[in-house]
Short mmCIF file of C-alpha atoms (C1' of nucleotides) in Angstrom, two decimals:
data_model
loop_
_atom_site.label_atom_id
_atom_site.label_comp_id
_atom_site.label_asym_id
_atom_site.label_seq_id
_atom_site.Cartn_x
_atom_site.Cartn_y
_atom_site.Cartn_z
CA UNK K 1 81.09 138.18 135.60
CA UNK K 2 80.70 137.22 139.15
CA UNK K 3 80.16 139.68 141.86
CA UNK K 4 81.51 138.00 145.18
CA UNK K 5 80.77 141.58 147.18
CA UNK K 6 76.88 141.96 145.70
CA UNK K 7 73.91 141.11 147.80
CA UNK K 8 73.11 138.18 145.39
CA UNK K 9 74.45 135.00 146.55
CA UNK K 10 77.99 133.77 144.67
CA UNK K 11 76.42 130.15 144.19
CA UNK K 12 73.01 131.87 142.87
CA UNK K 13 74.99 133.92 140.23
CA UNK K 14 76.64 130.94 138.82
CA UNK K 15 73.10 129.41 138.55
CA UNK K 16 71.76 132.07 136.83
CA UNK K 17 74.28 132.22 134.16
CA UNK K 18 74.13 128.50 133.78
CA UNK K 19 70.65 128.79 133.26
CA UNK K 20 71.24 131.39 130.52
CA UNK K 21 73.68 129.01 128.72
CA UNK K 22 70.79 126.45 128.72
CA UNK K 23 68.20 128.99 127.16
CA UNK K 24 70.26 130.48 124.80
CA UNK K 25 70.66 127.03 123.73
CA UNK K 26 74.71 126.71 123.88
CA UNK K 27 73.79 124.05 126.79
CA UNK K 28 71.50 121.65 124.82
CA UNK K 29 69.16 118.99 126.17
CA UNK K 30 70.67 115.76 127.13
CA UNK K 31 74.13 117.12 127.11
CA UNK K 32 76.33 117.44 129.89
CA UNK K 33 76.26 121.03 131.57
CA UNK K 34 80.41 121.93 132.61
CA UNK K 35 81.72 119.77 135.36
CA UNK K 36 81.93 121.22 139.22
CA UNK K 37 86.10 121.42 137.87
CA UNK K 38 85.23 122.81 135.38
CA UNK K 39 82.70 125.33 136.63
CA UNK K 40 85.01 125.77 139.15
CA UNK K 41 87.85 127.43 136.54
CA UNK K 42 85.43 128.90 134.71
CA UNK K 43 84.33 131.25 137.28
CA UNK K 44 86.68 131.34 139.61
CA UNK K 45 84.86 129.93 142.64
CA UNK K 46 85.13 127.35 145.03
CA UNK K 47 83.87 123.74 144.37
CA UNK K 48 81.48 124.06 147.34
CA UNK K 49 79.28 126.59 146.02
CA UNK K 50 79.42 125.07 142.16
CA UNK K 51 78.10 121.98 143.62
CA UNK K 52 75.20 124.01 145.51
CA UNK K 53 74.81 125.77 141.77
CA UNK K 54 74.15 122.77 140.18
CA UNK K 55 71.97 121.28 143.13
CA UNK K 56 69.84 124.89 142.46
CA UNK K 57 69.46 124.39 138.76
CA UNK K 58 68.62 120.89 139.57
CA UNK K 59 65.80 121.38 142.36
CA UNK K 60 64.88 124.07 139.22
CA UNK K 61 64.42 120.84 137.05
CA UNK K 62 66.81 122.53 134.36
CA UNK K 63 68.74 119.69 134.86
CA UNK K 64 69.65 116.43 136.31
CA UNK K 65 72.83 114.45 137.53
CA UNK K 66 74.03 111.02 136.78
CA UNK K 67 76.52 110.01 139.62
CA UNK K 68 79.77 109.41 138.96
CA UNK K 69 78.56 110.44 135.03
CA UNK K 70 77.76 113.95 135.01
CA UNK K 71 75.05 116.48 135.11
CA UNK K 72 72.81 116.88 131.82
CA UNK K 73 70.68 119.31 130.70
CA UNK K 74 66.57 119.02 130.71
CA UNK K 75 65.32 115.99 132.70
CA UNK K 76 65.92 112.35 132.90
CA UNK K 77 64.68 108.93 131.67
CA UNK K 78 64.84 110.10 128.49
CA UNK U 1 75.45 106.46 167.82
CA UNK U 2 77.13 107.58 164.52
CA UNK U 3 79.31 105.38 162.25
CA UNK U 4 81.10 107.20 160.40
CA UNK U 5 82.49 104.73 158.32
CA UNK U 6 79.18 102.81 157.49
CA UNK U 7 77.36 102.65 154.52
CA UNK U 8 74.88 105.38 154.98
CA UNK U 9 76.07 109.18 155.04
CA UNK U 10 76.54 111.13 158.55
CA UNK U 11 74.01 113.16 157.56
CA UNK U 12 71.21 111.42 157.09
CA UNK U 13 72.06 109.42 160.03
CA UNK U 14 71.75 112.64 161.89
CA UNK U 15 68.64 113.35 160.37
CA UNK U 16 67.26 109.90 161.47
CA UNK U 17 68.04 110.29 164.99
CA UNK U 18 66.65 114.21 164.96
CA UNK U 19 63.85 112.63 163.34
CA UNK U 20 63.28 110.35 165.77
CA UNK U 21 63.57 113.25 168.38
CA UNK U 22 60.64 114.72 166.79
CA UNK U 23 58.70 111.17 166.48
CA UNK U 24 58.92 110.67 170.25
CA UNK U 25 57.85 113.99 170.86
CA UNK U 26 61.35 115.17 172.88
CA UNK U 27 60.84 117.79 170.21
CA UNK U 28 57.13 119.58 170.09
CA UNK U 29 55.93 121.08 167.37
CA UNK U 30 56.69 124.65 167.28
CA UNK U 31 59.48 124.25 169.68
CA UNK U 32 63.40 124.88 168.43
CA UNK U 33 64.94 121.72 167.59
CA UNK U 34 68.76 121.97 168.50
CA UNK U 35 70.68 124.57 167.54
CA UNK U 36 73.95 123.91 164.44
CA UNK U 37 76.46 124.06 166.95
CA UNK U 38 74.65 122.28 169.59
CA UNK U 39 74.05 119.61 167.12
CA UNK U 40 77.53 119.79 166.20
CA UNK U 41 78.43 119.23 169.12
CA UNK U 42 75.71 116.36 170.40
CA UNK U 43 76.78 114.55 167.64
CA UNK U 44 80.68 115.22 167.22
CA UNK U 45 80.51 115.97 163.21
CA UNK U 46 81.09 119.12 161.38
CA UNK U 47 78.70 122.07 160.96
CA UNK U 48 78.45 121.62 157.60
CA UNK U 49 77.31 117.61 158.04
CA UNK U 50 74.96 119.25 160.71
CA UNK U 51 73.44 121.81 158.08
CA UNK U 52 73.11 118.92 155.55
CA UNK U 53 70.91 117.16 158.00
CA UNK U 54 68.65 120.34 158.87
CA UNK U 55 67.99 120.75 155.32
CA UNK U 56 67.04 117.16 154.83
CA UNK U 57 64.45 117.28 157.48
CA UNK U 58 63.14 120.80 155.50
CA UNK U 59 62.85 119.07 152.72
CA UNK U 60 60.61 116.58 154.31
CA UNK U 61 58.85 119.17 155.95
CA UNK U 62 59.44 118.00 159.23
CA UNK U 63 60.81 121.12 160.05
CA UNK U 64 60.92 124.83 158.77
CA UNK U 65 63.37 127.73 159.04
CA UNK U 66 64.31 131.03 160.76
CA UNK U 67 66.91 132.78 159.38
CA UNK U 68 69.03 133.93 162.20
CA UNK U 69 66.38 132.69 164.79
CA UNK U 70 66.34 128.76 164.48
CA UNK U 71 65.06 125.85 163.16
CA UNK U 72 61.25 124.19 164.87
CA UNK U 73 59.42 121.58 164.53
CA UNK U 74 56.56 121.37 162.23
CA UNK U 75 55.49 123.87 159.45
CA UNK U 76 55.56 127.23 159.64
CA UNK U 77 52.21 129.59 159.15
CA UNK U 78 51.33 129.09 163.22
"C1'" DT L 1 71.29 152.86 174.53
"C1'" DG L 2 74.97 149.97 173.57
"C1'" DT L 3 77.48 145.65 173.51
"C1'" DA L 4 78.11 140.85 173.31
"C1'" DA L 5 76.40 136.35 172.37
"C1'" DT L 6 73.69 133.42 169.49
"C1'" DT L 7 72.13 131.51 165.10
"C1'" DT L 8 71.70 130.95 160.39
"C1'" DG L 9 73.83 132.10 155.61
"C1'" DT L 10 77.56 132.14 152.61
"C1'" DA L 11 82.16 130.92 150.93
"C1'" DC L 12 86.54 129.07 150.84
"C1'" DG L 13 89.91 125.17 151.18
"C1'" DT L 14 91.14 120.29 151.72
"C1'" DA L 15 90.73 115.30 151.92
"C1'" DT L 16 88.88 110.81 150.95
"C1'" DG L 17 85.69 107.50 148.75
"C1'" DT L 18 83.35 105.38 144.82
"C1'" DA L 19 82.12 104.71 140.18
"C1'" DT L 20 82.94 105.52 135.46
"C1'" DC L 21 85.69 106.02 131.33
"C1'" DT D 1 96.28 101.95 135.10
"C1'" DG D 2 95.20 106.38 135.26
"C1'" DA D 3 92.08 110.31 134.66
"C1'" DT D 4 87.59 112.06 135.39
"C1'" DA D 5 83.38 113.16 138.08
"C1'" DC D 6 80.27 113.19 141.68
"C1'" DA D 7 79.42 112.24 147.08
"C1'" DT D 8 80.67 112.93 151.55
"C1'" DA D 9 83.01 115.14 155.41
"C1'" DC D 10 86.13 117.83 157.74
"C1'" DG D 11 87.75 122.61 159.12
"C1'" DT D 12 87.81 127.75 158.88
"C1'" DA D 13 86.18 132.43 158.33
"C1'" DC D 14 83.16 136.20 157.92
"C1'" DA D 15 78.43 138.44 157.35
"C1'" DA D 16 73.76 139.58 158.85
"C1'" DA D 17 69.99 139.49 161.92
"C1'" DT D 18 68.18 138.49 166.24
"C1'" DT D 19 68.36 138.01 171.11
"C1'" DA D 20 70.10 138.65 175.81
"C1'" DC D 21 72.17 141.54 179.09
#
DNA sequence: TGTAATTTGTACGTATGTATC
DNA sequence: TGATACATACGTACAAATTAC
């Protein structure tokens, strides 16, 4: 799934595919997207570069982050 | 110079005080602002605090970016 | 021409704090 | 009380490109 060796950026590929979970819908708007632990165990990368993930998808505006709450997909103020 | 322990993050207190560097004009536009590890060590704080603070002043484009050259003053396009 | 130093980029691991549930 | 989740900060290591010698 993740290609720690390719010239794309580990943190970038974990973006991507958590952008393709929100397309395709399986990440819905105003629900929570995984949490950095979570992300973490999912694909098998430090908690460093999940958090710089998330921080992509949300300069992106794909999502946004609640602290101490979570992150959730589409925007906020809803 | 830095409080670690206060209130407001290392980080953007490093900003702050870079960004006052570039307010007095100890840093011209155009001209390298320190270097990670200089700032790393100026300060005493980790490189990662250090890259934290670079990227805030980018983002309030105070400053732009040269991979594996440096960071200056200003906004790039000279 | 070649080598070393410099500088930013990426990635990992760990620890602590704060707020929420 | 305890578990969860994000925020901050430390340290370490290696890669890639540029620069200095």
């Amino acid at each position: 799934m993740i290609d720690p060796d390719g010239p794309v950026p580990v943190y970038r590929q974990v973006a991507d595919l958590l952008a393709a979970r929100i397309s395709s819908g399986e990440l819905a708007p105003h629900r929570p997207i995984p949490s950095e632990s979570t992300i973490v165990q999912e694909y098998g990368i430090a908690r460093g570069t999940a958090r710089r993930a998330v921080a992509l998808l949300r300069e992106r505006g794909l999502v946004y982050t609640v602290p101490q709450r979570g992150t959730y997909v589409g925007q906020p103020e809803s």
